[in-house]
Amino acid sequence: MNIVVLVKQVPDSGAERTLSQADHTLDREDAELVLDEINERAAEEALTLKETTDAHVTVVSMGPDSALDAIRKVLAMGADRGIHICDDRLRGADVLTTAKVLAAAVRTMEDVDLVLAGDATTDGQASAVPAVVADLLGLPQVTHVRKLDVDLDEDAGRVRAERETEDGESTLDAPMPALVSVTEKINEPRYPSFKGIMAAKKKPVDTVDLDDLFPDGDEAGFLVSRTRVVEAVPRPPRTAGTRVTDDGSAGRQLAAYLIAQKLV
Amino acid sequence: MPEVLVLVDHDGERVNKATYELLAAARRLGDPAAVVVGIPGTATRLTESLARHGATSILVAESTDVAQFLVTPAVDALELAVRETAAAAVLVSATTDGREVAGRLAARLDAGLLVDAVDLDSSGLVTQIVFGGSYTVRSQVTHGIPVIAVRPGAFEPEEHPGEAGRRELTLPPIAPAASARITARRAAPAGDRPGLTEATVVVSGGRGVAGADGFKVVEELADALGGAVGASRAAVDAGYYPHQYQVGQTGKTVSPQLYIALGISGAIQHLAGMQTSKTILAVNKDPEAPILGLADYGVVGDLFSVAPQLTQEMAARRAAN
Ligand SMILES: Cc1cc2nc3c(=O)[nH]c(=O)nc-3n(C[C@H](O)[C@H](O)[C@H](O)COP(=O)(O)OP(=O)(O)OC[C@H]3O[C@@H](n4cnc5c(N)ncnc54)[C@H](O)[C@@H]3O)c2cc1C
Ligand SMILES: Nc1ncnc2c1ncn2[C@@H]1O[C@H](COP(=O)(O)O)[C@@H](O)[C@H]1O
C-alpha cells in the first residue's frame, strides 16, 4: 500500500504571531516554526498502517526552505521518503492554489491508495484544504476522522471511519483510493528516536517547483491567490475588569453584575 | 438586484438559525436565493420559514441519495445553481461541513474563497478575525464569484417576509468511487441547549472541574442562563466532556455575549477560541491564572462554591419574575 501524508509547517501557536506590514502575509522571520500538531497525528496514523500493512509512506509539504525540517521530522518518525514543494512564486498561496499544488504532487506518484492530512491547521484554519484536494483528485473525502479502519481484503480496499463534527458522530465508508483527514483526538504521535533521526538524514527528499509539477503550465496564467487582503489591524489586547476574592458571596456578586450589565 | 446563493443548513424538518443569519448577510449583496439540498419533500417543509427570512427564491435539489453521501451533493447542487443563475456570490455557514463545501465549490469555479467571515459589506469587503483574535483583517475576492463561509452567530437573523418562487435543480448521479457514504449517524445529544457557536451565553469548564461529575455544576449554570456548555482541551482530553464541545484553537471558536470560564487557566490556545466574546467572567482558585488577566469580572475562588451560588441566584430570579 502507498500512503501520502500532507504536512504543513506553522508558527508555534504558543507564541505571538504577526502579519507582515508589507504584504499582510505571515511573518515567518521571527516565528518559531513547528510541524503542525494535527498533521503530526496524520503522520502517526500512516506509520501505524505502515507497521500493520507494510505500507510505503511519502510525506509531502509545500512551503519555504524551512519546511524541510517538518519533512525531516516525519521521516525521523518513520516515513520512507519526502517531497518538498518549494517555489518563491507560491508565497501567499490561497486554499485553492495550495490544494492544486498538493494534488499535482500526489499525481506524480503512482498507485497511491491513501492520502492522509490533518483536519485543520493552526495558522490558516481554513479546514478546507483536504476536501479540495479530494475534489481535485476525484477521491472520496473521509474527513474529520477520530477512528480509522483500513480493510485491504476487499477489491482495492475500503476505509471505514468515525467522523466527528459539531452535529455529532457518523460512520463513513468509502472505496480506496481515498483521502482521509484526522482530528487531534485520533492518536498520540510518537517521538522520533535517535536512530530515527539519524536514519532520516539519509532518506530521499525530492525538491520540486511549479515547473516540475505543471510542465505545461503557462506561468502568466498561474494564479497564486484569488483573494486580496486590503487591511490588517492588530486587535487591542483585552484588559482585566473587576476582580474579587470569594468571601462566600462571590456567586451573588456575579449575579448582581450580570443583572446590572443587562446580560441576563 | 443580482441573486446571492445561500446554502440552507437544515435537519430535514427545520432550518438552522445560522441560515437565517446567512439570508440577512446575503441581503447586503443582492436577492437571497436559498439552495435546499435534501431528500424529496424537504424544500416544501422549509419554504415558509425561508421566505419569511428574506429568501426571494428557493432552488431545490432533492434526491433520495443526498442524505447518504458526505458533502458532495451540496457541492454539486451549488455548482449547478451557479451555472443556472447569474449569482453574484455564494454564502455558506462556516461549519465543519460548510467549510468543505465552500472549498470544493470554489475549486470547481476557480473562484476566491473567504472563510470565517464575521462581517461583509455591499461592495463584497469581508471582515475576518485571525490568529485567535489577534488581528482584524479585511479582504476581497479578486477572481471569480466570491464564495464566502460566514461564521455562525456573526449576523442577526432578520424577518423580511416575501414571496419565494421555486425552481428545481437536477442533481447529477453520485459517483461512488469519489464519494464517502454515511452508513450511520449519531446526532449530538442536543437536549434543550443552544448550539455552542450560536449561543449568546457559553459556560465552559476546564481541568479545575476535576471530573465528568463535576461538569454537572457547569451544565446547571449553563441551563440557568439559557446557555451552551463548552470545555477546555484539558477537560476533553481527561474525558470529562465530549470533544465536540472543545473551545479553542483546535476546537470551536465562540463569540457570545457572555462567556463564563470555570476552572480554566487561560492558555493562549484556549483564548484563541473565546477572546472575542463580548463579556468574559472567570472563576479560578489561582490568582495568577492568565484568564483573570483579561476577564471583565474575575473571581478568585472555588468554582464548586461560586458557580452553584450563581446558579441559585439565577433560578431564584427566574422564579420571582
Ligand atoms: C497546538 C495546540 C492546540 C491546542 N488547542 C486547544 C484548544 O482548542 N482548546 C483548549 O482549551 N486548549 C488547547 N490547547 C491546550 C492549552 O495549551 C492548555 O493546555 C489547556 O487550555 C488547559 O486547559 P485548562 O485551562 O482546563 O487546564 P489547566 O491549565 O490545568 O488549568 C486548570 C485551572 O483550573 C483552576 N482550578 C483548579 N481547581 C479549581 C477549583 N476548584 N475552582 C476554581 N479553579 C480551579 C486552576 O487554578 C487552573 O488555573 C492546545 C495546545 C496546543 C499545543
Ligand atoms: N502547505 C501545505 N503543505 C502540505 N500540506 C498542507 C499544506 N497546507 C495544508 N495542508 C494539509 O491540509 C490540512 C488542513 O489544512 P487547512 O485546510 O489549511 O486548515 C493540514 O493539516 C495538512 O495536512
Short mmCIF file of N, CA and C in Angstrom, two decimals, chain A residues 1-3 46-47 50 54-59 74-82 199-200 202-205:
data_model
loop_
_atom_site.label_atom_id
_atom_site.label_comp_id
_atom_site.label_asym_id
_atom_site.label_seq_id
_atom_site.Cartn_x
_atom_site.Cartn_y
_atom_site.Cartn_z
N MET A 1 0.84 -1.20 0.00
CA MET A 1 0.00 0.00 0.00
C MET A 1 0.88 1.25 0.00
N ASN A 2 0.46 2.27 -0.76
CA ASN A 2 1.18 3.54 -0.79
C ASN A 2 0.36 4.63 -0.11
N ILE A 3 1.00 5.25 0.85
CA ILE A 3 0.32 6.31 1.61
C ILE A 3 1.08 7.62 1.41
N ALA A 46 -0.43 7.11 9.53
CA ALA A 46 0.23 6.48 8.38
C ALA A 46 1.28 5.48 8.86
N LEU A 47 2.02 5.85 9.89
CA LEU A 47 3.10 4.97 10.36
C LEU A 47 2.54 3.74 11.06
N LYS A 50 1.72 1.57 8.31
CA LYS A 50 2.96 1.02 7.74
C LYS A 50 3.36 -0.24 8.51
N ASP A 54 2.54 -3.02 5.99
CA ASP A 54 3.75 -2.93 5.18
C ASP A 54 3.63 -1.84 4.12
N ALA A 55 3.06 -0.71 4.52
CA ALA A 55 2.86 0.38 3.56
C ALA A 55 4.14 1.18 3.35
N HIS A 56 4.17 1.88 2.23
CA HIS A 56 5.25 2.82 1.93
C HIS A 56 4.70 4.22 2.14
N VAL A 57 5.40 5.03 2.94
CA VAL A 57 4.86 6.33 3.32
C VAL A 57 5.68 7.48 2.74
N THR A 58 5.02 8.33 1.96
CA THR A 58 5.68 9.52 1.40
C THR A 58 5.11 10.75 2.08
N VAL A 59 5.98 11.61 2.56
CA VAL A 59 5.50 12.83 3.21
C VAL A 59 5.70 14.00 2.25
N VAL A 74 9.04 14.02 10.09
CA VAL A 74 8.17 12.87 9.78
C VAL A 74 9.01 11.69 9.27
N LEU A 75 10.08 12.00 8.57
CA LEU A 75 10.99 10.91 8.16
C LEU A 75 11.63 10.28 9.39
N ALA A 76 11.96 11.11 10.36
CA ALA A 76 12.56 10.59 11.59
C ALA A 76 11.55 9.75 12.38
N MET A 77 10.28 10.09 12.26
CA MET A 77 9.24 9.28 12.91
C MET A 77 9.11 7.93 12.21
N GLY A 78 9.53 7.85 10.93
CA GLY A 78 9.50 6.56 10.25
C GLY A 78 9.03 6.56 8.81
N ALA A 79 8.66 7.71 8.25
CA ALA A 79 8.23 7.74 6.85
C ALA A 79 9.41 7.41 5.94
N ASP A 80 9.10 7.00 4.69
CA ASP A 80 10.14 6.49 3.81
C ASP A 80 10.80 7.56 2.94
N ARG A 81 10.00 8.47 2.40
CA ARG A 81 10.64 9.49 1.57
C ARG A 81 9.82 10.78 1.61
N GLY A 82 10.41 11.86 1.10
CA GLY A 82 9.75 13.16 1.18
C GLY A 82 9.69 13.86 -0.15
N ALA A 199 18.67 8.07 10.79
CA ALA A 199 18.25 7.43 9.53
C ALA A 199 17.60 8.44 8.59
N ALA A 200 16.86 9.39 9.17
CA ALA A 200 16.13 10.37 8.35
C ALA A 200 17.06 11.19 7.46
N LYS A 202 19.43 10.23 5.79
CA LYS A 202 19.81 9.54 4.55
C LYS A 202 18.59 9.23 3.67
N LYS A 203 17.40 9.52 4.16
CA LYS A 203 16.21 9.20 3.36
C LYS A 203 16.05 10.21 2.23
N PRO A 204 15.55 9.76 1.07
CA PRO A 204 15.47 10.67 -0.07
C PRO A 204 14.37 11.73 0.08
N VAL A 205 14.71 12.97 -0.26
CA VAL A 205 13.72 14.05 -0.33
C VAL A 205 13.88 14.73 -1.69
#
